[in-house]
Coordinates of C-alpha atoms and ligand atoms in Angstrom, one line a residue:
X1 CA 6.4 -22.0 -51.4
X2 CA 7.9 -19.8 -49.2
X3 CA 5.3 -19.7 -46.7
X4 CA 5.1 -23.4 -46.8
X5 CA 8.6 -23.5 -45.7
X6 CA 8.4 -21.1 -42.9
X7 CA 5.3 -23.0 -41.7
X8 CA 7.3 -26.1 -42.0
X9 CA 10.3 -24.5 -39.8
X10 CA 7.9 -22.9 -37.8
X11 CA 6.1 -26.5 -37.2
X12 CA 9.4 -27.9 -36.2
X13 CA 10.5 -25.3 -34.2
X14 CA 7.2 -25.7 -32.0
X15 CA 7.8 -29.2 -31.6
X16 CA 11.4 -28.8 -30.6
X17 CA 11.5 -25.8 -28.5
X18 CA 9.4 -27.0 -25.3
X19 CA 11.9 -29.9 -25.0
X20 CA 15.0 -28.1 -25.5
X21 CA 13.6 -25.5 -22.9
X22 CA 12.8 -28.1 -20.4
X23 CA 16.3 -29.6 -20.7
X24 CA 18.4 -26.6 -20.7
X25 CA 16.8 -23.7 -19.2
X26 CA 15.8 -22.7 -15.6
X27 CA 13.8 -20.1 -17.2
X28 CA 11.5 -22.0 -19.6
X29 CA 9.5 -20.2 -22.3
X30 CA 6.3 -21.2 -24.6
X31 CA 6.6 -21.1 -28.3
X32 CA 4.5 -18.4 -30.1
X33 CA 0.9 -19.5 -30.8
X34 CA 0.6 -21.5 -27.6
X35 CA -2.7 -21.8 -25.4
X36 CA -2.2 -19.7 -22.3
X37 CA -2.9 -21.6 -19.2
X38 CA -2.7 -20.1 -15.6
X39 CA 0.5 -19.8 -14.0
X40 CA 1.2 -22.6 -11.1
X41 CA -0.8 -21.6 -8.1
X42 CA 0.4 -21.7 -4.4
X43 CA -2.5 -21.3 -1.5
X44 CA -1.7 -20.0 2.1
X45 CA -2.8 -22.3 5.0
X46 CA -3.7 -21.4 8.5
X47 CA -2.4 -18.0 7.6
X48 CA 0.8 -18.7 6.3
X49 CA 2.1 -19.3 2.6
X50 CA 5.9 -20.4 2.9
X51 CA 7.6 -20.5 -0.8
X52 CA 11.0 -21.3 -1.6
X53 CA 12.3 -19.3 -4.8
X54 CA 15.6 -19.7 -6.7
X55 CA 16.7 -16.5 -8.6
X56 CA 18.0 -17.9 -11.9
X57 CA 19.2 -16.7 -15.4
X58 CA 19.5 -18.0 -19.0
X59 CA 19.9 -16.9 -22.3
X60 CA 17.2 -17.8 -25.1
X61 CA 17.8 -18.8 -28.6
X62 CA 17.6 -14.9 -29.6
X63 CA 20.3 -14.0 -27.3
X64 CA 17.9 -12.4 -24.7
X65 CA 18.8 -12.8 -20.9
X66 CA 15.9 -14.1 -19.0
X67 CA 15.7 -14.1 -15.6
X68 CA 12.8 -16.1 -13.2
X69 CA 11.8 -17.2 -9.7
X70 CA 11.4 -21.0 -9.7
X71 CA 10.4 -23.4 -6.9
X72 CA 12.2 -26.4 -5.8
X73 CA 9.9 -28.5 -8.0
X74 CA 10.5 -26.3 -11.0
X75 CA 7.6 -24.3 -11.0
X76 CA 8.5 -20.8 -12.7
X77 CA 6.6 -17.6 -11.2
X78 CA 4.0 -19.2 -9.5
X79 CA 0.8 -17.0 -8.5
X80 CA 0.8 -16.7 -4.8
X81 CA -2.7 -16.8 -3.4
X82 CA -3.1 -15.6 0.3
X83 CA -5.9 -14.0 2.7
X84 CA -5.9 -10.7 4.3
X85 CA -4.0 -11.0 7.4
X86 CA -2.0 -13.7 6.2
X87 CA 2.0 -14.0 6.4
X88 CA 3.7 -14.5 3.1
X89 CA 7.2 -16.1 3.9
X90 CA 9.5 -16.5 1.0
X91 CA 12.9 -18.0 1.2
X92 CA 14.8 -16.4 -1.8
X93 CA 18.2 -18.1 -3.0
X94 CA 20.2 -15.9 -5.5
X95 CA 21.4 -18.8 -7.9
X96 CA 23.2 -16.3 -10.2
X97 CA 26.6 -16.8 -11.2
X98 CA 29.1 -14.7 -9.2
X99 CA 29.8 -11.5 -11.2
X100 CA 33.2 -10.8 -12.4
X101 CA 34.8 -7.7 -11.9
X102 CA 34.5 -7.1 -15.9
X103 CA 30.9 -7.0 -15.6
X104 CA 31.1 -3.6 -13.9
X105 CA 28.5 -2.3 -11.4
X106 CA 29.8 -2.5 -7.9
X107 CA 28.2 0.0 -5.5
X108 CA 28.7 0.2 -1.9
X109 CA 25.9 1.7 0.2
X110 CA 26.6 4.6 2.6
X111 CA 23.1 4.3 3.5
X112 CA 22.0 4.3 7.3
X113 CA 20.0 1.2 7.0
X114 CA 21.6 -2.0 5.6
X115 CA 19.2 -5.2 4.6
X116 CA 20.9 -8.1 3.7
X117 CA 24.3 -7.3 1.6
X118 CA 25.9 -3.9 1.8
X119 CA 27.3 -3.8 -2.0
X120 CA 25.2 -3.9 -4.8
X121 CA 26.6 -5.5 -7.9
X122 CA 25.2 -7.2 -11.5
X123 CA 24.0 -10.3 -9.5
X124 CA 21.8 -8.1 -7.0
X125 CA 18.1 -9.1 -6.6
X126 CA 15.3 -8.3 -4.0
X127 CA 11.4 -8.2 -4.0
X128 CA 8.8 -5.8 -4.3
X129 CA 5.4 -6.5 -3.4
X130 CA 3.6 -4.4 -5.8
X131 CA 0.6 -2.7 -4.4
X132 CA 0.2 -4.6 -1.1
X133 CA -0.2 -2.1 2.0
X134 CA 2.4 -3.9 3.8
X135 CA 5.4 -2.6 5.9
X136 CA 8.5 -1.1 4.2
X137 CA 10.8 -2.6 6.9
X138 CA 13.4 -4.9 6.4
X139 CA 12.5 -8.6 5.6
X140 CA 8.7 -7.0 4.4
X141 CA 8.1 -4.7 1.4
X142 CA 11.5 -2.9 1.7
X143 CA 13.4 -2.2 -2.0
X144 CA 15.7 0.8 -0.9
X145 CA 18.6 -1.0 0.8
X146 CA 17.5 -4.7 0.4
X147 CA 20.5 -6.5 -1.6
X148 CA 20.5 -10.2 -2.2
X149 CA 23.7 -11.2 -4.0
X150 CA 25.0 -14.2 -5.8
X151 CA 25.0 -17.3 -3.6
X152 CA 23.2 -15.7 -0.8
X153 CA 19.8 -16.6 0.9
X154 CA 17.3 -14.2 2.6
X155 CA 14.0 -14.7 4.2
X156 CA 10.9 -12.4 3.4
X157 CA 8.3 -12.4 6.0
X158 CA 5.5 -10.3 4.3
X159 CA 2.5 -9.5 6.8
X160 CA -0.6 -8.7 5.0
X161 CA -3.0 -6.4 6.9
X162 CA -6.5 -7.5 7.8
X163 CA -8.1 -4.8 5.9
X164 CA -6.1 -5.6 2.8
X165 CA -8.4 -5.1 -0.2
X166 CA -8.7 -8.4 -2.2
X167 CA -7.7 -8.5 -5.8
X168 CA -4.6 -8.8 -8.1
X169 CA -1.1 -7.7 -7.1
X170 CA 2.4 -8.8 -8.3
X171 CA 6.0 -9.5 -7.3
X172 CA 9.2 -8.2 -9.1
X173 CA 12.7 -7.4 -8.3
X174 CA 13.4 -3.9 -7.6
X175 CA 17.2 -3.0 -7.2
X176 CA 17.7 0.3 -8.6
X177 CA 19.7 0.4 -11.8
X178 CA 19.1 -2.9 -12.8
X179 CA 15.1 -3.2 -12.3
X180 CA 14.4 -2.9 -15.7
X181 CA 16.6 -5.9 -17.1
X182 CA 15.1 -8.5 -14.4
X183 CA 11.5 -7.2 -15.3
X184 CA 11.9 -7.5 -19.1
X185 CA 14.0 -10.9 -18.5
X186 CA 10.5 -12.2 -16.8
X187 CA 11.3 -12.5 -13.1
X188 CA 7.9 -11.5 -12.1
X189 CA 4.4 -13.4 -10.9
X190 CA 1.1 -12.7 -9.5
X191 CA 0.1 -12.4 -5.8
X192 CA -3.9 -12.9 -5.4
X193 CA -5.5 -11.7 -2.1
X194 CA -8.4 -13.9 -2.1
X195 CA -12.1 -13.2 -1.3
X196 CA -12.8 -10.6 -4.1
X197 CA -16.2 -12.4 -4.4
X198 CA -17.3 -11.1 -1.0
X199 CA -17.1 -7.6 -2.4
X200 CA -18.1 -8.3 -6.1
X201 CA -20.5 -11.2 -5.9
X202 CA -20.8 -11.0 -9.4
X203 CA -17.5 -13.0 -9.8
X204 CA -18.3 -16.0 -7.5
X205 CA -18.1 -19.2 -9.1
X206 CA -16.7 -18.1 -12.3
X207 CA -13.8 -19.5 -14.4
X208 CA -11.1 -17.7 -13.4
X209 CA -7.9 -16.4 -16.1
X210 CA -4.8 -15.0 -14.6
X211 CA -2.9 -13.4 -17.1
X212 CA 0.7 -11.7 -16.5
X213 CA 1.5 -9.7 -19.4
X214 CA 5.4 -8.8 -19.8
X215 CA 7.6 -7.4 -22.4
X216 CA 11.1 -8.3 -23.9
X217 CA 13.6 -7.3 -26.2
X218 CA 12.4 -7.7 -30.0
X219 CA 14.6 -10.6 -31.9
X220 CA 17.7 -8.9 -33.4
X221 CA 16.8 -5.2 -31.6
X222 CA 15.3 -3.5 -34.8
X223 CA 14.9 0.2 -34.5
X224 CA 11.6 0.8 -33.3
X225 CA 9.2 2.8 -35.4
X226 CA 6.1 2.4 -37.6
X227 CA 5.2 -1.4 -37.0
X228 CA 8.4 -2.1 -35.3
X229 CA 7.6 -2.1 -31.6
X230 CA 9.8 -1.0 -28.8
X231 CA 9.4 -4.3 -26.9
X232 CA 7.8 -7.5 -27.8
X233 CA 5.1 -8.6 -25.3
X234 CA 4.3 -12.0 -24.1
X235 CA 1.1 -13.5 -22.0
X236 CA 2.2 -16.1 -19.1
X237 CA 5.5 -16.8 -20.8
X238 CA 3.6 -17.2 -24.5
X239 CA 5.3 -14.4 -26.9
X240 CA 3.6 -12.5 -29.5
X241 CA 6.7 -12.0 -31.2
X242 CA 7.4 -9.1 -34.2
X243 CA 7.5 -9.6 -37.2
X244 CA 5.1 -12.5 -37.3
X245 CA 3.1 -11.2 -34.1
X246 CA 1.5 -14.6 -34.1
X247 CA -1.3 -14.3 -31.6
X248 CA -1.7 -16.9 -28.3
X249 CA -4.9 -18.5 -27.8
X250 CA -7.1 -18.3 -25.0
X251 CA -9.8 -20.6 -24.1
X252 CA -13.3 -19.8 -23.7
X253 CA -16.7 -21.7 -24.7
X254 CA -19.5 -19.8 -26.5
X255 CA -21.2 -17.2 -24.7
X256 CA -19.3 -18.4 -21.3
X257 CA -18.7 -15.8 -18.7
X258 CA -15.0 -15.7 -17.3
X259 CA -13.4 -13.4 -14.9
X260 CA -10.0 -12.3 -16.4
X261 CA -7.5 -10.6 -13.7
X262 CA -4.9 -9.0 -16.0
X263 CA -1.5 -7.6 -14.7
X264 CA 0.6 -5.3 -16.8
X265 CA 3.9 -6.8 -15.8
X266 CA 5.9 -5.2 -18.6
X267 CA 8.9 -3.3 -17.5
X268 CA 8.1 -0.5 -20.1
X269 CA 5.1 -1.3 -22.4
X270 CA 1.8 0.7 -21.7
X271 CA -1.1 -1.4 -22.9
X272 CA -4.8 -0.3 -23.9
X273 CA -6.8 -3.6 -23.9
X274 CA -9.8 -4.4 -25.7
X275 CA -11.9 -7.6 -26.5
X276 CA -13.1 -7.3 -30.0
X277 CA -15.6 -9.7 -31.8
X278 CA -15.8 -9.1 -35.6
X279 CA -14.4 -6.0 -35.3
X280 CA -16.5 -4.8 -32.6
X281 CA -15.4 -3.7 -29.3
X282 CA -17.0 -5.8 -26.4
X283 CA -18.3 -4.4 -23.2
X284 CA -15.6 -5.4 -20.4
X285 CA -17.1 -5.3 -17.0
X286 CA -14.5 -3.7 -14.4
X287 CA -14.4 -5.7 -11.2
X288 CA -11.2 -4.3 -9.9
X289 CA -8.5 -1.7 -10.5
X290 CA -4.9 -2.3 -9.0
X291 CA -6.4 -4.8 -6.5
X292 CA -9.0 -2.9 -5.1
X293 CA -12.8 -3.5 -6.0
X294 CA -14.1 -0.8 -7.9
X295 CA -16.8 1.4 -6.2
X296 CA -16.3 -0.7 -3.1
X297 CA -14.9 2.2 -0.9
X298 CA -18.0 4.6 -0.4
X299 CA -18.9 2.6 2.9
X300 CA -21.3 0.1 1.0
X301 CA -18.9 -2.4 1.1
X302 CA -20.2 -3.6 -2.0
X303 CA -18.3 -3.1 -5.3
X304 CA -20.1 -1.7 -8.3
X305 CA -19.2 -3.0 -11.9
X306 CA -18.1 -0.2 -14.4
X307 CA -18.4 -0.9 -18.1
X308 CA -15.9 -0.1 -20.5
X309 CA -15.0 -1.0 -24.0
X310 CA -11.2 -0.5 -23.7
X311 CA -8.8 0.4 -20.8
X312 CA -5.3 1.9 -20.8
X313 CA -3.3 -0.1 -18.5
X314 CA 0.0 1.7 -17.3
X315 CA 3.1 -0.4 -16.9
X316 CA 2.8 -2.4 -13.7
X317 CA -1.3 -1.7 -13.2
X318 CA -3.8 -4.3 -12.8
X319 CA -7.6 -4.5 -14.1
X320 CA -9.9 -7.7 -13.2
X321 CA -13.0 -7.8 -15.4
X322 CA -15.9 -10.1 -16.6
X323 CA -16.0 -10.7 -20.3
X324 CA -18.5 -13.0 -22.1
X325 CA -17.2 -15.4 -24.7
X326 CA -18.3 -15.0 -28.5
X327 CA -21.4 -16.5 -29.8
X328 CA -21.2 -19.5 -32.3
X329 CA -21.8 -16.9 -35.1
X330 CA -18.9 -14.8 -34.5
X331 CA -16.0 -15.6 -37.0
X332 CA -13.0 -13.6 -35.4
X333 CA -12.7 -13.0 -31.4
X334 CA -9.8 -11.2 -30.4
X335 CA -8.1 -10.0 -27.1
X336 CA -5.8 -6.9 -28.4
X337 CA -3.9 -3.9 -27.3
X338 CA -4.5 -0.8 -29.3
X339 CA -1.3 1.5 -30.0
X340 CA -0.5 4.4 -27.7
X341 CA 0.9 7.7 -28.6
X342 CA 3.5 8.1 -25.9
X343 CA 5.0 11.3 -27.2
X344 CA 7.9 12.2 -29.5
X345 CA 10.5 11.1 -27.0
X346 CA 8.3 7.8 -25.8
X347 CA 8.2 4.1 -26.7
X348 CA 6.5 2.8 -29.9
X349 CA 3.9 0.9 -28.3
X350 CA 2.1 -0.8 -31.4
X351 CA -1.4 -2.3 -32.0
X352 CA -1.1 -6.1 -31.6
X353 CA -3.4 -9.0 -31.3
X354 CA -2.9 -10.9 -28.2
X355 CA -4.9 -13.5 -28.4
X356 CA -7.3 -15.4 -30.4
X357 CA -10.4 -16.4 -28.4
X358 CA -11.5 -20.3 -29.3
X359 CA -13.0 -23.4 -27.5
X360 CA -10.1 -25.3 -27.0
X361 CA -10.8 -26.6 -23.6
X362 CA -7.6 -25.8 -21.6
X363 CA -7.3 -26.9 -18.0
X364 CA -6.0 -23.7 -15.8
X365 CA -5.1 -25.3 -13.1
X366 CA -5.8 -25.1 -9.4
X367 CA -7.3 -21.6 -9.3
X368 CA -9.4 -22.0 -12.4
X369 CA -12.4 -20.9 -10.7
X370 CA -13.5 -18.1 -8.3
X371 CA -14.9 -19.7 -4.9
X372 CA -18.8 -19.9 -5.2
X373 CA -18.8 -19.3 -1.5
X374 CA -19.6 -15.3 -0.6
X375 CA -19.2 -14.3 2.9
X376 CA -19.4 -11.1 4.6
X377 CA -18.0 -8.1 3.2
X378 CA -15.6 -6.6 5.3
X379 CA -14.2 -2.9 6.1
X380 CA -11.2 -2.2 3.6
X381 CA -8.0 0.2 4.2
X382 CA -9.0 3.4 2.4
X383 CA -12.4 3.6 2.9
X384 CA -13.8 7.2 3.9
X385 CA -10.8 8.7 2.0
X386 CA -12.9 10.9 -0.2
X387 CA -14.4 12.9 2.9
X388 CA -11.2 12.5 4.9
X389 CA -9.7 16.2 5.7
X390 CA -6.5 17.0 3.5
X391 CA -3.6 17.8 5.7
X392 CA -1.3 19.0 2.9
X393 CA -1.2 19.8 -0.6
X394 CA 1.9 19.3 -2.7
X395 CA 3.1 19.7 -6.3
X396 CA 5.5 17.5 -8.1
X397 CA 6.7 16.9 -11.5
X398 CA 8.4 14.7 -14.0
X399 CA 11.4 15.8 -16.1
X400 CA 14.3 14.7 -18.1
X401 CA 17.6 16.1 -19.2
X402 CA 17.8 17.1 -23.0
X403 CA 19.4 13.9 -24.1
X404 CA 17.4 11.5 -22.1
X405 CA 20.0 10.0 -19.8
X406 CA 18.7 11.4 -16.6
X407 CA 15.2 11.3 -15.4
X408 CA 13.9 13.0 -12.4
X409 CA 10.6 13.5 -10.2
X410 CA 10.8 16.6 -8.2
X411 CA 9.0 18.4 -5.9
X412 CA 8.3 21.8 -7.3
X413 CA 10.7 24.4 -5.7
X414 CA 13.4 21.6 -4.8
X415 CA 16.3 21.0 -6.9
X416 CA 16.1 18.0 -9.4
X417 CA 18.1 15.1 -8.2
X418 CA 18.5 11.7 -9.7
X419 CA 17.7 8.8 -7.3
X420 CA 20.1 7.4 -5.0
X421 CA 19.4 4.9 -2.0
X422 CA 22.0 7.2 0.0
X423 CA 19.5 10.3 -0.8
X424 CA 17.4 11.8 2.0
X425 CA 13.8 11.8 2.0
X426 CA 12.3 14.5 -0.7
X427 CA 9.0 14.4 1.4
X428 CA 8.6 13.9 5.1
X429 CA 5.2 13.6 6.6
X430 CA 3.3 11.8 9.4
X431 CA 1.0 8.9 9.7
X432 CA -2.5 10.1 10.0
X433 CA -2.2 12.5 6.8
X434 CA -4.1 12.9 3.7
X435 CA -2.5 14.6 1.0
X436 CA -3.6 15.7 -2.3
X437 CA -0.5 15.7 -4.8
X438 CA -0.7 17.3 -8.1
X439 CA 2.0 15.6 -10.4
X440 CA 2.8 17.1 -13.8
X441 CA 4.4 16.0 -16.9
X442 CA 7.1 18.5 -18.2
X443 CA 8.4 15.9 -20.6
X444 CA 7.6 14.8 -24.0
X445 CA 6.7 11.5 -23.2
X446 CA 4.4 9.5 -20.9
X447 CA 5.2 8.7 -17.5
X448 CA 3.5 6.2 -14.8
X449 CA 3.1 7.3 -11.3
X450 CA 3.4 4.8 -8.4
X451 CA 3.8 5.0 -5.0
X452 CA 4.8 2.0 -2.8
X453 CA 2.8 0.7 0.5
X454 CA -0.3 2.8 -0.1
X455 CA -3.0 3.6 -2.9
X456 CA -4.3 6.8 -3.8
X457 CA -7.5 8.2 -5.0
X458 CA -8.0 10.0 -8.6
X459 CA -9.7 13.3 -7.8
X460 CA -8.9 14.7 -11.5
X461 CA -6.9 14.3 -14.7
X462 CA -5.9 17.9 -16.1
X463 CA -5.0 19.2 -19.3
X464 CA -5.0 15.9 -21.1
X465 CA -6.6 16.7 -24.1
X466 CA -4.1 19.0 -25.6
X467 CA -2.1 15.8 -26.8
X468 CA -4.8 13.8 -28.2
X469 CA -5.3 12.0 -24.9
X470 CA -8.3 12.2 -22.5
X471 CA -9.1 11.7 -19.1
X472 CA -10.4 8.3 -18.4
X473 CA -13.7 8.5 -16.8
X474 CA -13.6 5.1 -15.1
X475 CA -10.5 5.9 -13.1
X476 CA -12.0 9.0 -11.5
X477 CA -12.6 8.3 -7.7
X478 CA -11.0 4.8 -7.9
X479 CA -8.0 3.8 -5.8
X480 CA -5.2 2.9 -7.6
X481 CA -1.5 2.6 -7.3
X482 CA -0.6 3.4 -10.8
X483 CA -1.7 6.4 -13.1
X484 CA -0.7 7.2 -16.8
X485 CA 0.3 10.7 -17.2
X486 CA 0.4 11.8 -20.9
X487 CA 3.3 13.8 -22.5
X488 CA 3.7 17.5 -22.8
X489 CA 3.7 18.8 -26.2
X490 CA 6.4 21.0 -25.9
X491 CA 4.5 24.2 -26.5
X492 CA 5.8 26.7 -23.5
X493 CA 2.2 28.3 -23.8
X494 CA 0.2 25.2 -23.0
X495 CA -0.3 23.9 -19.5
X496 CA 1.4 20.4 -18.3
X497 CA -0.6 17.5 -18.0
X498 CA -1.2 16.5 -14.7
X499 CA -3.3 14.4 -12.2
X500 CA -4.4 15.0 -9.0
X501 CA -4.4 12.4 -6.2
X502 CA -5.2 11.8 -2.7
X503 CA -2.6 9.8 -0.8
X504 CA -3.7 7.8 2.4
X505 CA -1.2 7.8 4.9
X506 CA -3.8 6.8 7.8
X507 CA -3.0 3.3 7.9
X508 CA -0.1 1.4 9.5
X509 CA 2.8 1.9 7.0
X510 CA 5.4 4.3 8.5
X511 CA 9.2 4.4 7.6
X512 CA 11.0 5.2 4.3
X513 CA 9.8 4.0 1.1
X514 CA 9.6 5.4 -2.8
X515 CA 7.2 6.8 -5.4
X516 CA 8.5 6.6 -9.0
X517 CA 7.9 6.4 -12.5
X518 CA 7.0 2.6 -13.4
X519 CA 8.7 2.7 -16.8
X520 CA 11.6 0.9 -15.3
X521 CA 14.1 2.4 -17.9
X522 CA 13.2 5.9 -16.4
X523 CA 13.2 4.4 -12.7
X524 CA 16.6 2.9 -13.2
X525 CA 18.0 6.4 -14.6
X526 CA 16.8 8.1 -11.7
X527 CA 13.0 8.7 -11.7
X528 CA 12.3 8.0 -8.1
X529 CA 12.6 9.6 -4.8
X530 CA 12.0 8.6 -1.0
X531 CA 9.1 9.6 1.3
X532 CA 9.4 9.4 5.0
X533 CA 6.3 8.7 7.0
X534 CA 6.8 9.4 10.7
X535 CA 4.8 7.5 13.4
X536 CA 1.4 9.5 13.9
X537 CA 0.1 10.6 17.6
X538 CA -2.1 7.6 17.6
X539 CA 0.1 5.6 15.6
X540 CA -1.4 1.9 14.9
X541 CA 1.4 -0.5 14.6
X542 CA 1.8 -2.6 11.5
X543 CA 1.5 -6.2 11.7
X544 CA 5.2 -7.8 12.2
X545 CA 7.4 -10.2 10.6
X546 CA 7.5 -13.0 12.8
X547 CA 10.5 -15.1 14.1
X548 CA 13.3 -13.5 12.2
X549 CA 16.2 -12.1 13.7
X550 CA 16.8 -8.3 12.7
X551 CA 19.2 -7.8 9.9
X552 CA 18.8 -4.1 10.1
X553 CA 21.5 -2.2 11.3
X554 CA 21.4 1.4 12.1
X555 CA 23.9 4.2 12.0
X556 CA 23.6 7.9 12.1
X557 CA 24.9 9.5 9.0
X558 CA 24.8 12.6 7.2
X559 CA 23.1 14.4 10.1
X560 CA 19.9 12.4 9.5
X561 CA 18.3 12.0 12.8
X562 CA 16.8 8.5 13.0
X563 CA 13.4 9.2 14.7
X564 CA 11.7 6.3 16.9
X565 CA 9.6 5.0 14.0
X566 CA 13.0 3.0 13.1
X567 CA 12.1 1.2 16.8
X568 CA 8.6 0.6 15.9
X569 CA 9.5 -1.0 12.4
X570 CA 12.3 -2.9 13.3
X571 CA 12.2 -6.9 13.3
X572 CA 11.8 -8.4 16.7
Ligands
CU1 CU1 8.6 7.5 -17.0

């Protein structure tokens, strides 16, 4: 009886929710159990993709604050398809209500650079183009100073380099202090640099699924532990809510080969993804990681597929893979995330079936297939990094204060400091450099290393075994923009888990940008720092934004000498 009633009300809710959502909310969400469809897709034409996005907020029936980017025709968080060398022009309009003084946060910036508004408040937003190797100058992928407040508009003109690797990237707000809540609220979407079939011909013509996995508060905010996750997860805005954990549905015909492009757009949740048929993990053929075709950087210009049966996906990371649909004999076909031990101070990232795989015949819209036409592969950014002479080695570490209210990323030997946009650069380097960084985790929870503007090559994963983690073989030698560093067990006699990565500053991007932990709760509480890349002797110039007047103003402050690189990166 009880079950019947629950089912009855669930069905009623399923019938009513989309109508109610469409009528009232600028940020509609699908009911649990829905079939996952690709997000709406927009494509560049003649080298430019122009998009108008309104930044909105709403409350859902569980009292969660939702955020979203919406086009004038109501498309939410569209996938932005561009080609290498394209300009992505986004006109952002912040439609959030004007914050009242009671809502608190007001912070004037003393920074030497101003981009957009000068005062951060509760409504502030900006956009980070995660993983893209674009310029950190104002109106491009600049997040330290860019502020777009309630009622304001701002134009981005992000120039993708002509050697950008093809693959999956994503966009999300990145205002320090309030990044977590906007990403938990759902304000994110996918960016695809098209042309992956040129480097990985195995995907040419395949049906394509774009999955943006997000996280959000669990209804009622029960204390996490045991089966109660720290966060619920959603796929393309279809929730898998605790406690029912009703899986979504992914359409796949028997034996059908599909290309899945998965972004972990969670604010805080680490995933460990598997495809399981009747209890047996299936081979996943990795095509690209973090937007770079795997094995494609060794001069051969052709990627190599890597077979795994699961992969840990840090927050903000992407994995793109080929998977084959179940045979007709298979009774249960599931896409799931395995639980992860994130350490005694970490989140509870539980096991969940994300989707049941069924032949339901969905229509995944305009980007439902990869182009079948394979063109000549091209030389990508980062090629030759494995053999490039290393110009500097640095040691950094993640740490926390005992009550977990302050989080740090520190260059070994320097004084730990929580992030402020007004901090001076923690590291200064020069364009043309190739650096090996060893990043330790000196805290009792996992952290996820990310650097803006460039990728890094994984050289080694050290002292992972102590805590039941293990180095992930598939990542070795790959170009990533995200890597998980497992927790330290607290035993002073044990070495800290660490990774050694090779960073490539030989490209076009100069100026100030950030590196940080991409668990956004940690980033908001200080675990971020600035690196300054000065122009090299043979400085190549980054592609510039076109036709925008400079909104960047420069002042001398705090004795920081502003080098000529700002002239190079300023918008003409
Ligand atoms: Cu962290």
